[in-house]
Amino acid sequence: MSDRRPKKTDLMSESERNAYHAQKMAKKKAARDKILATKTEERGLVIVHTGKGKGKSTAAFGMVFRAIGHGFKIGIVQFVKGKWGTGERDVLEKFPDQVTIKAMGEGFTWDTQDRARDIAAAKAAWETAKAMIADTAYNMVLLDELNICLRYDYLDIAEVVEVLKNKPRDTHVIVTGRNAKDELIEIADLVTEMTQIKHPFRQGVKAQAGIEF
Amino acid sequence: MSDRRPKKTDLMSESERNAYHAQKMAKKKAARDKILATKTEERGLVIVHTGKGKGKSTAAFGMVFRAIGHGFKIGIVQFVKGKWGTGERDVLEKFPDQVTIKAMGEGFTWDTQDRARDIAAAKAAWETAKAMIADTAYNMVLLDELNICLRYDYLDIAEVVEVLKNKPRDTHVIVTGRNAKDELIEIADLVTEMTQIKHPFRQGVKAQAGIEF
């Protein structure tokens, strides 16, 4: 990621380098301003955080807090119970007027080992999610780990896509979880993939408060 | 990302499928428990969020809130001013006993076009960062957009690496920004790359409250 090539600026004096930098940055700013001028639409987005790396739910959690700062009303449906730790819940519960959390899952699928129960829990969670999305009192709805339910076909991807495509115009919907389906990516406005480059588990470090939960 | 191949489970009855699932999940759980048993160390981590996608600072912001929930004391140094919007600041300011924010930057480099001023601001921010890291009252220190200063060589990567390698044992340090240097990745415990798959700018949608700032 570092640039190992000798740089154009290496042979410059400090003042030449400053002038060169100013020129380059002015060009960047002009290009950026030009792009921004074409972006005029404002509407609720369908946002997907996927990939095998960390940060999918954490970035969504960060967006929820940013939205709290803007006075938004936010609905959260947790499709996998026990996924969020006490850290998250304790701090979200400080904003009861703005945040509604529904933890509908029954625990990680490898903990329950009961497919029929998982499907029933997923379907119940999806009903709650649909009601929140339809309710325009909510500015943002987070469907945490919905992708895991779609991946195991606990829910019908066609129905989920249909609901998201027809969501109220101004509502932001965030979907997290690895293995996002193509059909979901297709209709999303913003998709980010989190890729794990290095993980402390490799070095024998255990999951810790404030980091993993 | 969807699985297009016909699946083993397609020909099974519902009860066969449930039994198959239970067996598969039990295997997964056993494998997972075995891995977790080897992870016993607990210590502060050096965490890097990099890549061109969104969510680098937002995931760090999410970690800060999780840490607030755990009663941690958190120091934040913003190396680029104006990066965080009012949404973030307003909600962080609700926790003055736990969160200290220092916005040291002078604005995006393509806005200032003044390299000498940028360098001075980066150096001042780094001094603050070093003091926070050394102060064991902080459980977590977030160096937001430090990577941009390192990329432009406003700060010496060797010195930054030295400080992070010698940080207090229990302190978590999070570094964000695209183009993380190899030297930083080398010493980090946890590195996640955020990759942009789809962005609403392409469709003429502008930056919006709660999403971009």
Tab-separated table of C-alpha atoms in Angstrom:
chain	number	residue	atom	x	y	z
A	1	MET	CA	0.000	0.000	0.000
A	2	SER	CA	2.998	2.295	0.464
A	3	ASP	CA	4.354	3.911	-2.615
A	4	ARG	CA	7.851	2.520	-3.128
A	5	ARG	CA	8.617	4.310	-6.421
A	6	PRO	CA	10.809	7.425	-6.266
A	7	LYS	CA	8.453	10.383	-6.290
A	8	LYS	CA	8.432	13.430	-8.519
A	9	THR	CA	8.604	15.503	-5.339
A	10	ASP	CA	11.815	13.870	-4.073
A	11	LEU	CA	14.057	16.243	-6.051
A	12	MET	CA	12.086	19.391	-5.244
A	13	SER	CA	13.002	22.026	-2.695
A	14	GLU	CA	10.533	22.517	0.183
A	15	SER	CA	8.977	25.596	-1.453
A	16	GLU	CA	8.711	23.909	-4.863
A	17	ARG	CA	7.088	20.972	-3.146
A	18	ASN	CA	4.570	23.210	-1.377
A	19	ALA	CA	3.671	24.948	-4.638
A	20	TYR	CA	3.330	21.597	-6.422
A	21	HIS	CA	1.078	20.353	-3.633
A	22	ALA	CA	-1.142	23.458	-3.738
A	23	GLN	CA	-1.603	23.065	-7.479
A	24	LYS	CA	-2.415	19.364	-7.213
A	25	MET	CA	-4.904	19.886	-4.391
A	26	ALA	CA	-6.608	22.746	-6.247
A	27	LYS	CA	-7.137	20.399	-9.181
A	28	LYS	CA	-8.555	17.719	-6.860
A	29	LYS	CA	-10.915	20.205	-5.260
A	30	ALA	CA	-12.168	21.448	-8.653
A	31	ALA	CA	-12.825	17.871	-9.796
A	32	ARG	CA	-14.611	17.095	-6.559
A	33	ASP	CA	-16.766	20.232	-6.681
A	34	LYS	CA	-17.756	19.415	-10.247
A	35	ILE	CA	-18.918	15.942	-9.255
A	36	LEU	CA	-20.781	17.211	-6.189
A	37	ALA	CA	-22.702	19.761	-8.286
A	38	THR	CA	-24.343	16.934	-10.239
A	39	LYS	CA	-25.556	15.206	-7.064
A	40	THR	CA	-28.828	16.823	-6.183
A	41	GLU	CA	-31.204	14.045	-5.248
A	42	GLU	CA	-32.027	13.322	-1.629
A	43	ARG	CA	-33.814	10.101	-0.715
A	44	GLY	CA	-33.651	7.137	1.587
A	45	LEU	CA	-31.086	4.541	0.601
A	46	VAL	CA	-30.862	0.785	0.710
A	47	ILE	CA	-27.428	0.121	2.208
A	48	VAL	CA	-25.717	-3.267	2.432
A	49	HIS	CA	-22.662	-4.146	4.544
A	50	THR	CA	-21.326	-7.538	3.577
A	51	GLY	CA	-18.057	-9.505	3.317
A	52	LYS	CA	-16.173	-11.758	5.712
A	53	GLY	CA	-14.364	-8.992	7.584
A	54	LYS	CA	-15.335	-7.243	10.781
A	55	GLY	CA	-17.173	-3.938	10.922
A	56	LYS	CA	-20.418	-4.778	9.103
A	57	SER	CA	-22.684	-4.438	12.130
A	58	THR	CA	-20.313	-2.009	13.847
A	59	ALA	CA	-20.460	0.450	10.946
A	60	ALA	CA	-24.266	0.106	10.936
A	61	PHE	CA	-24.214	0.768	14.685
A	62	GLY	CA	-22.091	3.864	13.959
A	63	MET	CA	-24.677	5.028	11.416
A	64	VAL	CA	-27.438	4.561	13.991
A	65	PHE	CA	-25.558	6.835	16.398
A	66	ARG	CA	-24.936	9.425	13.742
A	67	ALA	CA	-28.668	9.316	12.980
A	68	ILE	CA	-29.433	9.730	16.705
A	69	GLY	CA	-27.333	12.899	16.558
A	70	HIS	CA	-29.548	14.157	13.734
A	71	GLY	CA	-32.705	13.513	15.758
A	72	PHE	CA	-33.826	10.564	13.603
A	73	LYS	CA	-36.095	7.804	14.799
A	74	ILE	CA	-34.458	4.419	14.234
A	75	GLY	CA	-35.824	0.888	14.229
A	76	ILE	CA	-33.499	-2.076	14.700
A	77	VAL	CA	-34.348	-5.717	14.106
A	78	GLN	CA	-31.704	-8.216	15.148
A	79	PHE	CA	-32.155	-11.368	13.113
A	80	VAL	CA	-29.548	-13.175	15.182
A	81	LYS	CA	-29.963	-12.973	18.935
A	82	GLY	CA	-26.920	-12.576	21.128
A	83	LYS	CA	-25.021	-10.981	18.280
A	84	TRP	CA	-24.903	-7.592	19.942
A	85	GLY	CA	-23.291	-7.386	23.333
A	86	THR	CA	-24.243	-5.504	26.436
A	87	GLY	CA	-22.061	-2.585	25.299
A	88	GLU	CA	-24.295	-1.838	22.334
A	89	ARG	CA	-27.586	-2.390	24.113
A	90	ASP	CA	-26.673	-0.359	27.193
A	91	VAL	CA	-25.764	2.695	25.173
A	92	LEU	CA	-28.712	2.405	22.760
A	93	GLU	CA	-31.082	2.168	25.703
A	94	LYS	CA	-30.003	5.675	26.683
A	95	PHE	CA	-32.086	6.928	23.729
A	96	PRO	CA	-35.483	5.257	24.251
A	97	ASP	CA	-37.378	8.029	22.419
A	98	GLN	CA	-35.335	7.563	19.271
A	99	VAL	CA	-34.368	3.906	19.136
A	100	THR	CA	-36.569	0.803	19.120
A	101	ILE	CA	-34.743	-2.544	19.220
A	102	LYS	CA	-36.385	-5.859	18.517
A	103	ALA	CA	-34.174	-8.893	19.068
A	104	MET	CA	-36.087	-11.595	17.276
A	105	GLY	CA	-33.533	-14.265	16.575
A	106	GLU	CA	-33.056	-17.357	18.659
A	107	GLY	CA	-29.273	-17.296	18.791
A	108	PHE	CA	-26.671	-18.230	16.244
A	109	THR	CA	-27.711	-21.068	14.013
A	110	TRP	CA	-24.752	-23.197	15.109
A	111	ASP	CA	-25.932	-22.825	18.688
A	112	THR	CA	-29.561	-23.825	18.155
A	113	GLN	CA	-29.107	-26.584	15.574
A	114	ASP	CA	-32.849	-26.420	15.109
A	115	ARG	CA	-33.787	-25.356	11.611
A	116	ALA	CA	-37.559	-25.294	12.115
A	117	ARG	CA	-37.210	-22.969	15.121
A	118	ASP	CA	-34.743	-20.751	13.243
A	119	ILE	CA	-37.168	-20.404	10.329
A	120	ALA	CA	-40.043	-19.472	12.627
A	121	ALA	CA	-37.849	-16.872	14.368
A	122	ALA	CA	-36.679	-15.448	11.031
A	123	LYS	CA	-40.241	-15.138	9.771
A	124	ALA	CA	-41.387	-13.387	12.953
A	125	ALA	CA	-38.416	-10.991	12.727
A	126	TRP	CA	-39.241	-10.255	9.092
A	127	GLU	CA	-42.850	-9.377	9.977
A	128	THR	CA	-41.542	-6.864	12.522
A	129	ALA	CA	-39.091	-5.493	9.960
A	130	LYS	CA	-41.853	-5.025	7.370
A	131	ALA	CA	-44.007	-3.146	9.865
A	132	MET	CA	-41.099	-0.834	10.802
A	133	ILE	CA	-40.263	-0.124	7.159
A	134	ALA	CA	-43.907	0.665	6.388
A	135	ASP	CA	-44.112	3.036	9.378
A	136	THR	CA	-42.861	6.400	8.124
A	137	ALA	CA	-42.222	7.530	11.702
A	138	TYR	CA	-38.919	5.660	11.291
A	139	ASN	CA	-36.210	7.497	9.333
A	140	MET	CA	-33.849	4.526	9.431
A	141	VAL	CA	-34.369	0.781	9.816
A	142	LEU	CA	-31.444	-1.548	10.497
A	143	LEU	CA	-31.943	-5.210	9.612
A	144	ASP	CA	-28.940	-6.686	11.382
A	145	GLU	CA	-27.789	-10.064	10.040
A	146	LEU	CA	-30.745	-10.377	7.681
A	147	ASN	CA	-28.284	-11.788	5.139
A	148	ILE	CA	-27.710	-14.906	7.233
A	149	CYS	CA	-31.455	-15.709	7.106
A	150	LEU	CA	-31.516	-15.156	3.350
A	151	ARG	CA	-28.460	-17.278	2.870
A	152	TYR	CA	-30.041	-20.287	4.568
A	153	ASP	CA	-33.290	-19.614	2.664
A	154	TYR	CA	-35.184	-19.020	5.906
A	155	LEU	CA	-36.790	-16.077	4.134
A	156	ASP	CA	-37.767	-15.587	0.520
A	157	ILE	CA	-35.304	-13.245	-1.204
A	158	ALA	CA	-37.947	-12.239	-3.770
A	159	GLU	CA	-40.263	-10.975	-1.023
A	160	VAL	CA	-37.465	-9.098	0.737
A	161	VAL	CA	-36.408	-7.437	-2.527
A	162	GLU	CA	-40.013	-6.467	-3.233
A	163	VAL	CA	-40.432	-4.817	0.181
A	164	LEU	CA	-37.122	-2.932	-0.082
A	165	LYS	CA	-37.886	-1.731	-3.622
A	166	ASN	CA	-41.211	-0.374	-2.427
A	167	LYS	CA	-40.048	1.134	0.870
A	168	PRO	CA	-41.175	4.674	1.735
A	169	ARG	CA	-39.091	7.118	-0.306
A	170	ASP	CA	-37.244	8.812	2.563
A	171	THR	CA	-36.521	5.785	4.751
A	172	HIS	CA	-32.960	4.474	4.921
A	173	VAL	CA	-32.711	0.696	5.266
A	174	ILE	CA	-29.421	-0.949	6.269
A	175	VAL	CA	-28.904	-4.683	5.801
A	176	THR	CA	-25.875	-6.426	7.290
A	177	GLY	CA	-24.344	-9.883	7.146
A	178	ARG	CA	-21.885	-11.823	5.045
A	179	ASN	CA	-22.873	-13.536	1.794
A	180	ALA	CA	-25.326	-10.869	0.624
A	181	LYS	CA	-27.435	-12.297	-2.211
A	182	ASP	CA	-26.966	-10.952	-5.727
A	183	GLU	CA	-30.635	-9.976	-5.889
A	184	LEU	CA	-30.148	-7.708	-2.860
A	185	ILE	CA	-26.952	-6.137	-4.187
A	186	GLU	CA	-28.773	-5.507	-7.446
A	187	ILE	CA	-31.387	-3.223	-5.845
A	188	ALA	CA	-29.117	-1.618	-3.198
A	189	ASP	CA	-27.873	1.962	-3.514
A	190	LEU	CA	-24.721	1.566	-1.452
A	191	VAL	CA	-22.859	-1.694	-0.947
A	192	THR	CA	-19.656	-2.037	1.048
A	193	GLU	CA	-17.679	-5.219	1.427
A	194	MET	CA	-15.609	-5.617	4.594
A	195	THR	CA	-12.551	-7.775	3.948
A	196	GLN	CA	-10.447	-9.231	6.718
A	197	ILE	CA	-6.759	-8.619	6.161
A	198	LYS	CA	-5.495	-9.513	9.623
A	199	HIS	CA	-7.269	-10.865	12.705
A	200	PRO	CA	-5.988	-11.159	16.299
A	201	PHE	CA	-7.501	-14.652	16.695
A	202	ARG	CA	-4.525	-15.862	14.706
A	203	GLN	CA	-2.297	-14.719	17.560
A	204	GLY	CA	-4.292	-16.359	20.339
A	205	VAL	CA	-6.056	-13.190	21.476
A	206	LYS	CA	-9.603	-13.766	22.692
A	207	ALA	CA	-12.787	-11.778	22.009
A	208	GLN	CA	-12.796	-8.695	24.218
A	209	ALA	CA	-15.277	-6.167	25.600
A	210	GLY	CA	-15.367	-3.027	23.480
A	211	ILE	CA	-13.879	-4.804	20.484
A	212	GLU	CA	-15.935	-7.882	19.668
A	213	PHE	CA	-18.988	-7.208	21.818
B	1	MET	CA	-22.707	-14.292	-4.019
B	2	SER	CA	-25.844	-16.420	-4.312
B	3	ASP	CA	-25.360	-20.098	-4.676
B	4	ARG	CA	-26.623	-21.050	-8.128
B	5	ARG	CA	-25.662	-24.730	-8.008
B	6	PRO	CA	-28.382	-27.269	-7.207
B	7	LYS	CA	-28.048	-28.075	-3.526
B	8	LYS	CA	-27.774	-31.418	-1.781
B	9	THR	CA	-30.806	-30.382	0.251
B	10	ASP	CA	-33.043	-29.804	-2.793
B	11	LEU	CA	-34.090	-33.453	-2.994
B	12	MET	CA	-34.624	-33.896	0.754
B	13	SER	CA	-37.950	-33.945	2.573
B	14	GLU	CA	-38.487	-31.174	5.135
B	15	SER	CA	-37.646	-33.481	8.053
B	16	GLU	CA	-34.547	-34.881	6.313
B	17	ARG	CA	-33.476	-31.330	5.639
B	18	ASN	CA	-33.941	-30.337	9.285
B	19	ALA	CA	-31.893	-33.311	10.470
B	20	TYR	CA	-29.169	-32.560	7.926
B	21	HIS	CA	-29.089	-28.960	9.098
B	22	ALA	CA	-28.845	-29.920	12.787
B	23	GLN	CA	-25.921	-32.219	12.048
B	24	LYS	CA	-24.104	-29.578	9.993
B	25	MET	CA	-24.600	-26.865	12.594
B	26	ALA	CA	-23.424	-29.174	15.428
B	27	LYS	CA	-20.207	-29.733	13.475
B	28	LYS	CA	-19.772	-25.976	12.981
B	29	LYS	CA	-20.325	-25.304	16.669
B	30	ALA	CA	-17.780	-27.961	17.699
B	31	ALA	CA	-15.181	-26.475	15.335
B	32	ARG	CA	-15.888	-22.987	16.623
B	33	ASP	CA	-15.686	-24.018	20.308
B	34	LYS	CA	-12.370	-25.722	19.661
B	35	ILE	CA	-10.900	-22.556	18.131
B	36	LEU	CA	-12.262	-20.339	20.919
B	37	ALA	CA	-10.664	-22.528	23.603
B	38	THR	CA	-7.207	-21.667	22.262
B	39	LYS	CA	-7.850	-17.917	22.491
B	40	THR	CA	-6.988	-16.901	26.004
B	41	GLU	CA	-5.012	-13.681	25.779
B	42	GLU	CA	-6.624	-10.340	26.537
B	43	ARG	CA	-4.826	-7.137	25.613
B	44	GLY	CA	-5.280	-3.841	23.848
B	45	LEU	CA	-5.216	-4.082	20.065
B	46	VAL	CA	-3.934	-1.944	17.236
B	47	ILE	CA	-6.834	-1.854	14.788
B	48	VAL	CA	-6.727	-0.436	11.261
B	49	HIS	CA	-9.711	0.376	9.019
B	50	THR	CA	-8.565	1.084	5.493
B	51	GLY	CA	-9.674	0.722	1.861
B	52	LYS	CA	-11.566	2.980	-0.527
B	53	GLY	CA	-15.047	2.023	0.650
B	54	LYS	CA	-17.249	3.709	3.197
B	55	GLY	CA	-17.504	2.630	6.814
B	56	LYS	CA	-13.913	3.102	7.998
B	57	SER	CA	-14.644	5.978	10.374
B	58	THR	CA	-18.246	4.874	10.878
B	59	ALA	CA	-17.193	1.449	12.150
B	60	ALA	CA	-14.652	3.150	14.445
B	61	PHE	CA	-17.446	5.435	15.635
B	62	GLY	CA	-19.532	2.306	16.308
B	63	MET	CA	-16.665	0.836	18.356
B	64	VAL	CA	-16.461	4.051	20.373
B	65	PHE	CA	-20.158	3.715	21.251
B	66	ARG	CA	-19.790	0.088	22.152
B	67	ALA	CA	-16.889	1.095	24.403
B	68	ILE	CA	-19.054	3.833	25.979
B	69	GLY	CA	-21.535	1.081	26.814
B	70	HIS	CA	-18.768	-0.782	28.612
B	71	GLY	CA	-17.850	2.292	30.672
B	72	PHE	CA	-14.545	2.883	28.856
B	73	LYS	CA	-12.814	6.241	28.635
B	74	ILE	CA	-12.127	7.105	25.006
B	75	GLY	CA	-9.870	9.679	23.370
B	76	ILE	CA	-10.476	10.775	19.793
B	77	VAL	CA	-8.095	12.772	17.624
B	78	GLN	CA	-9.467	13.898	14.283
B	79	PHE	CA	-6.584	14.416	11.902
B	80	VAL	CA	-8.892	15.906	9.288
B	81	LYS	CA	-11.204	18.634	10.493
B	82	GLY	CA	-14.744	18.769	9.213
B	83	LYS	CA	-14.670	15.061	8.507
B	84	TRP	CA	-17.184	14.256	11.209
B	85	GLY	CA	-20.533	15.935	10.962
B	86	THR	CA	-22.747	17.459	13.579
B	87	GLY	CA	-24.532	14.107	13.981
B	88	GLU	CA	-21.450	12.439	15.406
B	89	ARG	CA	-20.338	15.340	17.563
B	90	ASP	CA	-23.784	16.020	19.041
B	91	VAL	CA	-24.225	12.472	20.198
B	92	LEU	CA	-20.635	12.067	21.478
B	93	GLU	CA	-21.028	15.254	23.497
B	94	LYS	CA	-23.752	13.526	25.489
B	95	PHE	CA	-20.967	11.511	27.167
B	96	PRO	CA	-18.496	14.199	28.329
B	97	ASP	CA	-17.173	12.062	31.216
B	98	GLN	CA	-16.181	9.262	28.875
B	99	VAL	CA	-15.256	10.875	25.569
B	100	THR	CA	-12.615	13.512	24.807
B	101	ILE	CA	-12.519	14.772	21.201
B	102	LYS	CA	-9.699	16.820	19.763
B	103	ALA	CA	-10.276	18.075	16.226
B	104	MET	CA	-6.800	19.091	15.194
B	105	GLY	CA	-6.893	19.104	11.442
B	106	GLU	CA	-7.359	22.187	9.332
B	107	GLY	CA	-9.845	20.742	6.866
B	108	PHE	CA	-9.440	18.406	3.946
B	109	THR	CA	-6.166	18.832	2.136
B	110	TRP	CA	-7.916	19.633	-1.121
B	111	ASP	CA	-9.706	22.457	0.638
B	112	THR	CA	-6.672	24.112	2.212
B	113	GLN	CA	-4.133	23.661	-0.584
B	114	ASP	CA	-1.530	24.730	1.923
B	115	ARG	CA	0.988	21.991	2.612
B	116	ALA	CA	3.003	23.819	5.256
B	117	ARG	CA	-0.141	24.506	7.304
B	118	ASP	CA	-1.313	20.904	6.887
B	119	ILE	CA	2.025	19.591	8.161
B	120	ALA	CA	1.928	21.851	11.207
B	121	ALA	CA	-1.649	20.737	11.975
B	122	ALA	CA	-0.727	17.066	11.558
B	123	LYS	CA	2.253	17.412	13.885
B	124	ALA	CA	0.142	19.144	16.544
B	125	ALA	CA	-2.512	16.414	16.253
B	126	TRP	CA	0.130	13.734	16.591
B	127	GLU	CA	1.468	15.296	19.798
B	128	THR	CA	-2.050	15.156	21.252
B	129	ALA	CA	-2.419	11.563	20.082
B	130	LYS	CA	0.848	10.529	21.720
B	131	ALA	CA	-0.202	12.102	25.024
B	132	MET	CA	-3.568	10.291	24.931
B	133	ILE	CA	-1.945	6.946	24.142
B	134	ALA	CA	0.549	7.395	26.989
B	135	ASP	CA	-2.244	8.265	29.433
B	136	THR	CA	-3.532	4.940	30.761
B	137	ALA	CA	-6.764	6.604	31.888
B	138	TYR	CA	-7.845	6.058	28.257
B	139	ASN	CA	-8.965	2.530	27.385
B	140	MET	CA	-9.356	3.355	23.703
B	141	VAL	CA	-7.795	5.984	21.427
B	142	LEU	CA	-9.183	6.642	17.942
B	143	LEU	CA	-6.815	8.302	15.459
B	144	ASP	CA	-9.305	9.224	12.763
B	145	GLU	CA	-7.803	9.729	9.299
B	146	LEU	CA	-4.241	9.398	10.566
B	147	ASN	CA	-3.535	7.408	7.386
B	148	ILE	CA	-4.067	10.460	5.186
B	149	CYS	CA	-1.293	12.324	7.084
B	150	LEU	CA	1.034	9.345	6.755
B	151	ARG	CA	0.268	8.988	3.091
B	152	TYR	CA	1.313	12.550	2.338
B	153	ASP	CA	4.367	12.107	4.589
B	154	TYR	CA	3.158	14.838	6.933
B	155	LEU	CA	4.198	12.525	9.763
B	156	ASP	CA	7.036	10.044	10.041
B	157	ILE	CA	5.694	6.489	9.739
B	158	ALA	CA	8.688	5.130	11.695
B	159	GLU	CA	7.814	7.289	14.695
B	160	VAL	CA	4.120	6.358	14.534
B	161	VAL	CA	4.980	2.647	14.371
B	162	GLU	CA	7.349	3.024	17.326
B	163	VAL	CA	4.673	4.698	19.473
B	164	LEU	CA	2.015	2.110	18.573
B	165	LYS	CA	4.377	-0.806	19.225
B	166	ASN	CA	5.160	0.601	22.662
B	167	LYS	CA	1.623	1.638	23.632
B	168	PRO	CA	0.346	0.674	27.114
B	169	ARG	CA	-0.580	-3.018	27.052
B	170	ASP	CA	-4.331	-2.657	27.625
B	171	THR	CA	-5.049	0.360	25.420
B	172	HIS	CA	-6.891	-0.189	22.145
B	173	VAL	CA	-5.781	2.116	19.343
B	174	ILE	CA	-7.866	2.459	16.173
B	175	VAL	CA	-6.401	4.057	13.049
B	176	THR	CA	-8.615	4.916	10.074
B	177	GLY	CA	-8.118	6.192	6.550
B	178	ARG	CA	-7.498	4.808	3.094
B	179	ASN	CA	-4.016	3.855	1.857
B	180	ALA	CA	-2.748	2.462	5.158
B	181	LYS	CA	1.026	2.094	4.967
B	182	ASP	CA	2.544	-1.386	4.905
B	183	GLU	CA	4.589	-0.606	8.012
B	184	LEU	CA	1.362	0.077	9.940
B	185	ILE	CA	-0.399	-3.051	8.668
B	186	GLU	CA	2.678	-5.022	9.663
B	187	ILE	CA	2.352	-4.136	13.364
B	188	ALA	CA	-1.475	-4.061	13.556
B	189	ASP	CA	-3.469	-6.840	15.233
B	190	LEU	CA	-6.680	-6.386	13.278
B	191	VAL	CA	-6.901	-4.900	9.793
B	192	THR	CA	-10.122	-4.545	7.823
B	193	GLU	CA	-10.361	-3.234	4.300
B	194	MET	CA	-13.608	-1.560	3.279
B	195	THR	CA	-14.260	-2.003	-0.439
B	196	GLN	CA	-16.849	-0.014	-2.309
B	197	ILE	CA	-19.051	-2.227	-4.445
B	198	LYS	CA	-21.788	0.267	-5.226
B	199	HIS	CA	-22.194	3.954	-4.386
B	200	PRO	CA	-25.263	6.193	-4.719
B	201	PHE	CA	-23.177	9.073	-6.139
B	202	ARG	CA	-23.248	7.141	-9.387
B	203	GLN	CA	-27.006	7.652	-9.471
B	204	GLY	CA	-26.955	11.385	-8.749
B	205	VAL	CA	-27.869	11.094	-5.091
B	206	LYS	CA	-26.202	13.686	-2.889
B	207	ALA	CA	-24.539	13.343	0.523
B	208	GLN	CA	-27.220	13.166	3.194
B	209	ALA	CA	-27.563	13.694	6.933
B	210	GLY	CA	-27.332	10.410	8.811
B	211	ILE	CA	-25.588	8.683	5.937
B	212	GLU	CA	-22.531	10.685	4.921
B	213	PHE	CA	-22.293	13.049	7.889
